[in-house]
Tab-separated table of N, CA, C and O in Angstrom:
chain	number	residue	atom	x	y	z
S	1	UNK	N	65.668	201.871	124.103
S	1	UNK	CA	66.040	202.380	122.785
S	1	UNK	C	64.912	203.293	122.299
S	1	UNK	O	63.716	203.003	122.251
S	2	UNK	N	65.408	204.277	121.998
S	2	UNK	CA	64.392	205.512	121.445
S	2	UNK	C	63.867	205.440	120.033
S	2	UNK	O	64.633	204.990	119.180
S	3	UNK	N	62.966	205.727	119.770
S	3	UNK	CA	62.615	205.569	118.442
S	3	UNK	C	63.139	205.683	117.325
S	3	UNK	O	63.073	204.851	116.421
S	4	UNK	N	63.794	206.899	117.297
S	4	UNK	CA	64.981	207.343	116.007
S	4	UNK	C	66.127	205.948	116.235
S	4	UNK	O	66.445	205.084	115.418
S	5	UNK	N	66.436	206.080	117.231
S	5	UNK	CA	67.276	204.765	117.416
S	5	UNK	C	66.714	203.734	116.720
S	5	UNK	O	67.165	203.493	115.600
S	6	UNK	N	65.993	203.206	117.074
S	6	UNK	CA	65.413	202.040	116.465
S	6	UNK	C	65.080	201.752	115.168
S	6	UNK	O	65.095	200.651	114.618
S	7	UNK	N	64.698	203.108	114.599
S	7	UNK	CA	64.818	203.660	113.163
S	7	UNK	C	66.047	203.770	112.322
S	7	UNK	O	65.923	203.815	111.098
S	8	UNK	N	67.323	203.820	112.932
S	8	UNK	CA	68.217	204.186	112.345
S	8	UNK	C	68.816	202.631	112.070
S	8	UNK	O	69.068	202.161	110.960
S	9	UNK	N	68.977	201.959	113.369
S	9	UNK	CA	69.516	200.854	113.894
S	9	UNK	C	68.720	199.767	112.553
S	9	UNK	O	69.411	198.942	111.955
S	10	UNK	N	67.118	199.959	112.224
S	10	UNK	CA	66.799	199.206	110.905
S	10	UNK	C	67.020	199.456	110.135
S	10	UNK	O	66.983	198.464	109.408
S	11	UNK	N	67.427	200.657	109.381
S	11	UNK	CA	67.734	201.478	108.263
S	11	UNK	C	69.257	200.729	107.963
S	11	UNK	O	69.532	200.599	106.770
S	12	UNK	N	70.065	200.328	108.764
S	12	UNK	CA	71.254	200.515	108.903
S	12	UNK	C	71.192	198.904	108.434
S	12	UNK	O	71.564	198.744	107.271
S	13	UNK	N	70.837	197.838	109.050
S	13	UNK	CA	70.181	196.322	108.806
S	13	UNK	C	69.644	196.318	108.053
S	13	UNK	O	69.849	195.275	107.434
S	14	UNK	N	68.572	197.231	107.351
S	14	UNK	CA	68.322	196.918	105.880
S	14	UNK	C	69.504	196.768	104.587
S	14	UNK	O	69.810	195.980	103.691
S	15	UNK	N	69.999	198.332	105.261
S	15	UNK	CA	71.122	198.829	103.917
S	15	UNK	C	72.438	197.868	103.882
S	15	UNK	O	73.141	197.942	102.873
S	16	UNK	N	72.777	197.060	104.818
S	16	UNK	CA	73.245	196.013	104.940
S	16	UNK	C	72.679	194.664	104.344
S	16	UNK	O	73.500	193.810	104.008
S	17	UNK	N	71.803	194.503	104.245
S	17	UNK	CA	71.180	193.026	103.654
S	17	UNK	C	71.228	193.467	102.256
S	17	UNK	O	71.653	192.640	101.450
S	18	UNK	N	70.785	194.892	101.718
S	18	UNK	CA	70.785	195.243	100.614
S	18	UNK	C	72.344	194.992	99.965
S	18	UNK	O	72.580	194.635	98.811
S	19	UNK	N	73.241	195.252	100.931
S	19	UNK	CA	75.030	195.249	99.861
S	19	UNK	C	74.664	193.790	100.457
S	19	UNK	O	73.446	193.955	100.394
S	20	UNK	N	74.759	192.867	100.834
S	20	UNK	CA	74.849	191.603	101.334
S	20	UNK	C	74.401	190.736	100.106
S	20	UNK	O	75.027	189.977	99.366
S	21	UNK	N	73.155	191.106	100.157
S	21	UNK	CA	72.160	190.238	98.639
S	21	UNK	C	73.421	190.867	97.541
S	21	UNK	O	74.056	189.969	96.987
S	22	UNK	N	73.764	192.051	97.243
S	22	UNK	CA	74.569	192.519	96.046
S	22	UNK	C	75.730	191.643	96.036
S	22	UNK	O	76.004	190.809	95.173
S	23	UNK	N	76.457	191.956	97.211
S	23	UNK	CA	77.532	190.902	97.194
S	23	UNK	C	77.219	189.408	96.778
S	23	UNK	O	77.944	188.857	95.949
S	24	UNK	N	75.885	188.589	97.486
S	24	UNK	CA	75.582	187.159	96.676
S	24	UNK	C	75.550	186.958	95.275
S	24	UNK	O	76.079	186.041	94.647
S	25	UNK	N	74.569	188.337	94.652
S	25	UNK	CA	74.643	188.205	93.121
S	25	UNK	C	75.721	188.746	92.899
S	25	UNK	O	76.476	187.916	92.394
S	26	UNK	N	76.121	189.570	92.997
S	26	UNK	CA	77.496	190.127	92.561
S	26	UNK	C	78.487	188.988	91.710
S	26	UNK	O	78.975	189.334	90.634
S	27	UNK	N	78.717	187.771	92.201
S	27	UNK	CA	79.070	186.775	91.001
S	27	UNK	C	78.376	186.302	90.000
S	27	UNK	O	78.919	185.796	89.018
S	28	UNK	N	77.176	186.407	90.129
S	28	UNK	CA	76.067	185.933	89.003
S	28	UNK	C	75.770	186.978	87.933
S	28	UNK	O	75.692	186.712	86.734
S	29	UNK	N	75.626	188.091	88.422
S	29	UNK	CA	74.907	189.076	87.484
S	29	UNK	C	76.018	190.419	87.690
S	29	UNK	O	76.465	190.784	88.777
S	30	UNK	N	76.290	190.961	86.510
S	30	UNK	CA	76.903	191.668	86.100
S	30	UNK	C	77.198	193.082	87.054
S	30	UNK	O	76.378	193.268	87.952
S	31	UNK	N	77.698	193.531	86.993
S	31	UNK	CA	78.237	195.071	88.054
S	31	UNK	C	76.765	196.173	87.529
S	31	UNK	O	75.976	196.765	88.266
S	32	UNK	N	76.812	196.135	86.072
S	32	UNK	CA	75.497	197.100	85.706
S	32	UNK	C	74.505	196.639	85.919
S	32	UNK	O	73.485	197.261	85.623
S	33	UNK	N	74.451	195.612	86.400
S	33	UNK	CA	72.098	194.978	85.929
S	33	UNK	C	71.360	195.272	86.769
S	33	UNK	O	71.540	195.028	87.962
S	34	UNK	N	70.418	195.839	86.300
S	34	UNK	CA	69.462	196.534	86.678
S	34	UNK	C	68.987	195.855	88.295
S	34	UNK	O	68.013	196.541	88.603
S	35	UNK	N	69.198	194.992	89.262
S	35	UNK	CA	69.154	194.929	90.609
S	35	UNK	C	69.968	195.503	91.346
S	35	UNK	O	69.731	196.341	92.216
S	36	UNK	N	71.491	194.836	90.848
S	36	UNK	CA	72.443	195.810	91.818
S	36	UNK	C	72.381	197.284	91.785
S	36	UNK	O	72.470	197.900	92.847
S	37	UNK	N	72.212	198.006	90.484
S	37	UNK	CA	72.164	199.266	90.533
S	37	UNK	C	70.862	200.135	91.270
S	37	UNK	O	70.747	201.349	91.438
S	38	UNK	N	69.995	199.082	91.611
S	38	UNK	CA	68.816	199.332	92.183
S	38	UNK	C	68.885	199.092	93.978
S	38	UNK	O	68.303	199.713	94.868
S	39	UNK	N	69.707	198.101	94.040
S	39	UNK	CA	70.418	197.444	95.499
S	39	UNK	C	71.138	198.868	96.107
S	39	UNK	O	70.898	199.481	97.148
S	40	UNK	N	72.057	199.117	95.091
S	40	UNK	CA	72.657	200.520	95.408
S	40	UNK	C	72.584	202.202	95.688
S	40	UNK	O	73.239	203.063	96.276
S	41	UNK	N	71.170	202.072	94.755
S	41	UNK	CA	70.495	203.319	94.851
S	41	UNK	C	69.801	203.547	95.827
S	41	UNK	O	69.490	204.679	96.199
S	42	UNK	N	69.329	202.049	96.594
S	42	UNK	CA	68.414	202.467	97.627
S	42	UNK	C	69.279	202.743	99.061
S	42	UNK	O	68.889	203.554	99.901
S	43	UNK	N	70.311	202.072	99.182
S	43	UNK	CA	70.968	202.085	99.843
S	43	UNK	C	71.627	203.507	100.268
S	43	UNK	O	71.588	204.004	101.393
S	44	UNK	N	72.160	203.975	99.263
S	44	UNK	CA	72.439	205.325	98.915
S	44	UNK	C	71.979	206.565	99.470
S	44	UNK	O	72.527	207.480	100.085
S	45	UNK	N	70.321	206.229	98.906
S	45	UNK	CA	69.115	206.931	99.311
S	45	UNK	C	68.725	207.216	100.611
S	45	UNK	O	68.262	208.282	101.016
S	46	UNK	N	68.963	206.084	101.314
S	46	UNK	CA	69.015	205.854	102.473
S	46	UNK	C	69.620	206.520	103.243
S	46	UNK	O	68.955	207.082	104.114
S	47	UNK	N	70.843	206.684	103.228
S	47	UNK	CA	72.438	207.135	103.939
S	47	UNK	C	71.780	208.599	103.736
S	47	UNK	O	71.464	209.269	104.720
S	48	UNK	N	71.591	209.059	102.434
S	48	UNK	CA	71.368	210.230	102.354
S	48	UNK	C	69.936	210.996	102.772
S	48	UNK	O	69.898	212.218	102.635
S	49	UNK	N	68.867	210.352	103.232
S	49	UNK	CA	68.311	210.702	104.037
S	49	UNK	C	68.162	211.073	105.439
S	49	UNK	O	67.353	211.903	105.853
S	50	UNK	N	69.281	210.178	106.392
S	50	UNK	CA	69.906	210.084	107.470
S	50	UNK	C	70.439	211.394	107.618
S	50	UNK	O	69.957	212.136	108.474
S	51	UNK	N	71.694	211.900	106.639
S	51	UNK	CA	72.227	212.985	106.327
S	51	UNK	C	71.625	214.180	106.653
S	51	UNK	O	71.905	215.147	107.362
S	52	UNK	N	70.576	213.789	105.822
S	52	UNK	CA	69.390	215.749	105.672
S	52	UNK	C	68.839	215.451	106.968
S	52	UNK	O	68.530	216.442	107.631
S	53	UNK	N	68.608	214.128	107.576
S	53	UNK	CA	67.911	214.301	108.894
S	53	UNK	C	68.663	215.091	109.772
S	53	UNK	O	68.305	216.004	110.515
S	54	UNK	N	69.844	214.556	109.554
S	54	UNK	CA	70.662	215.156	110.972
S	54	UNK	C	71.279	216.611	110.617
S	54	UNK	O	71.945	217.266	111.419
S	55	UNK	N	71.009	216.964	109.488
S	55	UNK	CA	71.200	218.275	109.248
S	55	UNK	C	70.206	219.139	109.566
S	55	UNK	O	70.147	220.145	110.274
S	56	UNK	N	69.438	218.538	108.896
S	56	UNK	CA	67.927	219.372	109.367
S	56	UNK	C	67.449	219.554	111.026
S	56	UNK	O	67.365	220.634	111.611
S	57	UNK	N	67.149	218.131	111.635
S	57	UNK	CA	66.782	217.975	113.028
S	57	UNK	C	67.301	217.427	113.422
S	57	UNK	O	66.889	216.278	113.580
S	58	UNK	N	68.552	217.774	113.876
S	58	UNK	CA	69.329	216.970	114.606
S	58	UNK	C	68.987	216.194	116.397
S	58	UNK	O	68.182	216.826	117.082
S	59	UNK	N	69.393	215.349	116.807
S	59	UNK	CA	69.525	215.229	118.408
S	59	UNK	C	70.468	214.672	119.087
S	59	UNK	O	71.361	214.089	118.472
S	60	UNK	N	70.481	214.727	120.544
S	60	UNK	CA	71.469	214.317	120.930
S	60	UNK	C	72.516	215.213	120.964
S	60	UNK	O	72.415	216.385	121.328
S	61	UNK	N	73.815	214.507	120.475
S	61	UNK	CA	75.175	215.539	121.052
S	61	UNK	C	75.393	217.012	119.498
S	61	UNK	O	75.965	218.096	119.378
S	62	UNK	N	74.511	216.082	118.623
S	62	UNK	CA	74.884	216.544	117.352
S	62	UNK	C	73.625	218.050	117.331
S	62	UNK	O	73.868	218.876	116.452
S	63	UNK	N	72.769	218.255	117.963
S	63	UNK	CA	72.183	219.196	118.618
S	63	UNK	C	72.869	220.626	118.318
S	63	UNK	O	72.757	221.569	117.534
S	64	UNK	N	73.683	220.192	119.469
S	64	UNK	CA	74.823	221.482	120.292
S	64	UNK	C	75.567	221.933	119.400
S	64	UNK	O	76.167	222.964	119.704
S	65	UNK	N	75.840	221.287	117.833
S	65	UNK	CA	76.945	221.799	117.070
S	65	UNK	C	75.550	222.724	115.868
S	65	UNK	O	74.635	222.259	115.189
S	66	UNK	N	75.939	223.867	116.059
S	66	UNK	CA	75.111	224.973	114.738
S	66	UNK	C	75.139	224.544	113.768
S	66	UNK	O	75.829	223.802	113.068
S	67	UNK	N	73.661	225.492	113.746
S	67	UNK	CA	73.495	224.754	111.879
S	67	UNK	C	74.480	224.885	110.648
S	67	UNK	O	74.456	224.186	109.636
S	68	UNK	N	75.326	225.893	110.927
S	68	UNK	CA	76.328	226.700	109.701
S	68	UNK	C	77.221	225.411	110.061
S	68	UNK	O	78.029	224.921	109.272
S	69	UNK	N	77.001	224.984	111.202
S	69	UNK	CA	78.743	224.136	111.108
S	69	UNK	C	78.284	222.710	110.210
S	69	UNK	O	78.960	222.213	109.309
S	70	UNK	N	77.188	222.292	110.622
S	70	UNK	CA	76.791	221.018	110.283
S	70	UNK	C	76.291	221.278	108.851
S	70	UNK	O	76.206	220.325	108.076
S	71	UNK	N	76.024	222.270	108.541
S	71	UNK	CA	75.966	222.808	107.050
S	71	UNK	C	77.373	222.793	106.243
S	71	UNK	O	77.508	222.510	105.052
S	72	UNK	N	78.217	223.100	107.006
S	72	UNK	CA	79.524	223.483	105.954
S	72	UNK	C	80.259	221.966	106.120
S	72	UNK	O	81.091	221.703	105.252
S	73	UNK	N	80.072	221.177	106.932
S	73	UNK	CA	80.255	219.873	106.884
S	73	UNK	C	79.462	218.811	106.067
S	73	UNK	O	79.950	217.683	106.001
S	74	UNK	N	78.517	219.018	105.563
S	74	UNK	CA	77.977	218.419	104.086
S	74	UNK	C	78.506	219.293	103.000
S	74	UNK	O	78.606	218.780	101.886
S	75	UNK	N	78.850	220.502	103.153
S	75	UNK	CA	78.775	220.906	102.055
S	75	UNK	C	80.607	220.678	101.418
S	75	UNK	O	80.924	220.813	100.237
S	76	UNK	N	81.798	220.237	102.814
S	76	UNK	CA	82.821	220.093	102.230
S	76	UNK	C	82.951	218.294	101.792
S	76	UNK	O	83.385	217.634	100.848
S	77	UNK	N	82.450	218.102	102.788
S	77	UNK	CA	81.822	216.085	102.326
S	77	UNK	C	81.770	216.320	100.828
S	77	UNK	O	82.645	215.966	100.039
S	78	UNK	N	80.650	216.957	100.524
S	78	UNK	CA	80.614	216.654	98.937
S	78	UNK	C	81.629	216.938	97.991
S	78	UNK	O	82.060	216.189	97.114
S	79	UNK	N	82.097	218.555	98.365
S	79	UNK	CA	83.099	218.762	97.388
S	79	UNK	C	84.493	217.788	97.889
S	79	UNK	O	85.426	217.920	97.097
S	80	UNK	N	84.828	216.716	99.213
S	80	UNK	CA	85.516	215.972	98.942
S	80	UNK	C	85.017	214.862	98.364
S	80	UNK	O	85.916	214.269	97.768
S	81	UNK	N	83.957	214.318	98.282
S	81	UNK	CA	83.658	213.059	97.626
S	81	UNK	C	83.894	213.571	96.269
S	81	UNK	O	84.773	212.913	95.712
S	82	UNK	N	83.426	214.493	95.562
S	82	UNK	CA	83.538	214.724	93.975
S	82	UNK	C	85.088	215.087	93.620
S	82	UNK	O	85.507	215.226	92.471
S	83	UNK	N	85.767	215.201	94.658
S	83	UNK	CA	87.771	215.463	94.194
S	83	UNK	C	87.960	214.591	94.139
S	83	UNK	O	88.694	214.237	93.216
S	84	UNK	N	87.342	213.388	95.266
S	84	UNK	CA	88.269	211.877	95.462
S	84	UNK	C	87.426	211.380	94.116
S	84	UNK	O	88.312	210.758	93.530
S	85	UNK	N	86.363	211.294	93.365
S	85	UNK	CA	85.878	210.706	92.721
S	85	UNK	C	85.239	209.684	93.247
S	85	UNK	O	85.758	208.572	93.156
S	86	UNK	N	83.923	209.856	93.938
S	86	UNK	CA	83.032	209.144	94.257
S	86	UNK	C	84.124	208.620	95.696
S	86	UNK	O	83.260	208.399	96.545
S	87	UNK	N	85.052	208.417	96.161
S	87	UNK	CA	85.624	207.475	97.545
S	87	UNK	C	84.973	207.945	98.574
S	87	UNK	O	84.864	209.170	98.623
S	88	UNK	N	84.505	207.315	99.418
S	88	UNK	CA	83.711	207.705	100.637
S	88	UNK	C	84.191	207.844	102.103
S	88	UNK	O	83.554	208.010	103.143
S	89	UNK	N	85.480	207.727	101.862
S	89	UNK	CA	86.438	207.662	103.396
S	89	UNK	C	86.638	208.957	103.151
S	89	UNK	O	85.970	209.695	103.875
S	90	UNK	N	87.624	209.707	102.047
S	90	UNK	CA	88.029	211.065	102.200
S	90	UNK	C	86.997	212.079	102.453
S	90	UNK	O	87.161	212.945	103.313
S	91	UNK	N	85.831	211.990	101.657
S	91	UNK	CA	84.722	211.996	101.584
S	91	UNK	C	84.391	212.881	103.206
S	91	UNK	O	84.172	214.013	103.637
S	92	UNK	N	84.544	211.412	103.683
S	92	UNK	CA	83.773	211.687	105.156
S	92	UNK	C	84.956	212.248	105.950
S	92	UNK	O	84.531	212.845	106.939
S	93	UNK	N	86.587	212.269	105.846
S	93	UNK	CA	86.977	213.108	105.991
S	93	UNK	C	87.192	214.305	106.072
S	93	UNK	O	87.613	214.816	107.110
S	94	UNK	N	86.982	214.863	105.164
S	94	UNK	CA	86.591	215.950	104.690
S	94	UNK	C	85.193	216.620	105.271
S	94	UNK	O	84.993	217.770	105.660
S	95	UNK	N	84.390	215.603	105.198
S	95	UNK	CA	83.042	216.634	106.058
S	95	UNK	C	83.379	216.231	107.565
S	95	UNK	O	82.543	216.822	108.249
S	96	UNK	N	84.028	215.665	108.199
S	96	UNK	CA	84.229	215.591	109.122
S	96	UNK	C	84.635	217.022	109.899
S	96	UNK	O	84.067	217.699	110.756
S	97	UNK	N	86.364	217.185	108.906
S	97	UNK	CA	87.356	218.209	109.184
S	97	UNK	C	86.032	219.442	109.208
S	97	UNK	O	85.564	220.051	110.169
S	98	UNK	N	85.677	219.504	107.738
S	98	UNK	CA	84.924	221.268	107.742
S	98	UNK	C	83.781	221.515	108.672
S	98	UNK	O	83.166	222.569	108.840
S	99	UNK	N	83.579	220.168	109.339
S	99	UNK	CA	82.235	220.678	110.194
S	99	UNK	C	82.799	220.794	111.624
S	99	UNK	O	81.947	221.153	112.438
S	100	UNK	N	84.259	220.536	112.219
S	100	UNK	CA	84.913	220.698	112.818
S	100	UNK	C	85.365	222.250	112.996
S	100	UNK	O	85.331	222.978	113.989
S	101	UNK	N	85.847	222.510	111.525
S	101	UNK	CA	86.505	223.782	111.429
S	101	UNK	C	85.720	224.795	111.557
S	101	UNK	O	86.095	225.926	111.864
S	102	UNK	N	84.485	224.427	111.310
S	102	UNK	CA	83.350	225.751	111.312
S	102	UNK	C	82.923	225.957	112.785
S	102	UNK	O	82.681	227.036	113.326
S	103	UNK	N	82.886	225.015	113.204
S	103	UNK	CA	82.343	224.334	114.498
S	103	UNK	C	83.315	225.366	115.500
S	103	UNK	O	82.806	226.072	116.371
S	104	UNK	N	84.768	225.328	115.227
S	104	UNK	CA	85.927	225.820	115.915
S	104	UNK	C	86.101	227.732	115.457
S	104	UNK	O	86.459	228.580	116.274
S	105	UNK	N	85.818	227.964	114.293
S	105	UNK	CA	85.839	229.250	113.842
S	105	UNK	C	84.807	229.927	114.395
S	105	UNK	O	85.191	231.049	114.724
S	106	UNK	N	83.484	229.710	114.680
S	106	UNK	CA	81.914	230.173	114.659
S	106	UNK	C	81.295	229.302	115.741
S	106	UNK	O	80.655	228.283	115.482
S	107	UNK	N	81.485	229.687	116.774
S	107	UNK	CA	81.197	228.571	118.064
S	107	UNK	C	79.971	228.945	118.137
S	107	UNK	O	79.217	228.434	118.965
């Protein structure tokens, strides 16, 4: 296992224990209080660092796909997460499709 691997693979086990603990309190303490929203932000933070990584320096298979494509694939991700209103499946649909489509238009 390669380092980024191993990096990602904890990142991924953290941000998991993090919704895990949320989910335990999650019956105790309220949807707003100041842990979960803190549980969530980091988590968040997280994902979205991953993101700029692999946009920025990518490796592996994700390499071979250009920067414009893997660019226009965050950039339709977002404008689908902000149509769906925050949902994160269409979301990733959506950056899926446009980093596909760019990918297919601009080889």
């Amino acid at each position: 296992m390669t380092g980024p691997d191993l990096a990602l693979g904890l990142t991924v086990l953290a941000m998991l224990g993090l919704r895990g603990a949320g989910l335990l309190l999650g019956g105790v303490l309220r949807p707003d209080h100041p842990v979960i929203a803190w549980a969530a932000s980091v988590s968040v933070a997280t994902l979205a660092a991953f993101v700029v990584l692999a946009l920025v320096a990518p490796s592996g298979l994700l390499a071979t796909v250009p920067w414009t494509a893997r660019l226009a694939g965050v950039v339709t991700g977002a404008i689908g997460w902000h149509l769906s209103r925050g949902a994160m499946l269409p979301a990733l649909g959506a950056g899926f499709a446009g980093l596909l489509l760019a990918w297919w238009v601009a080889p």
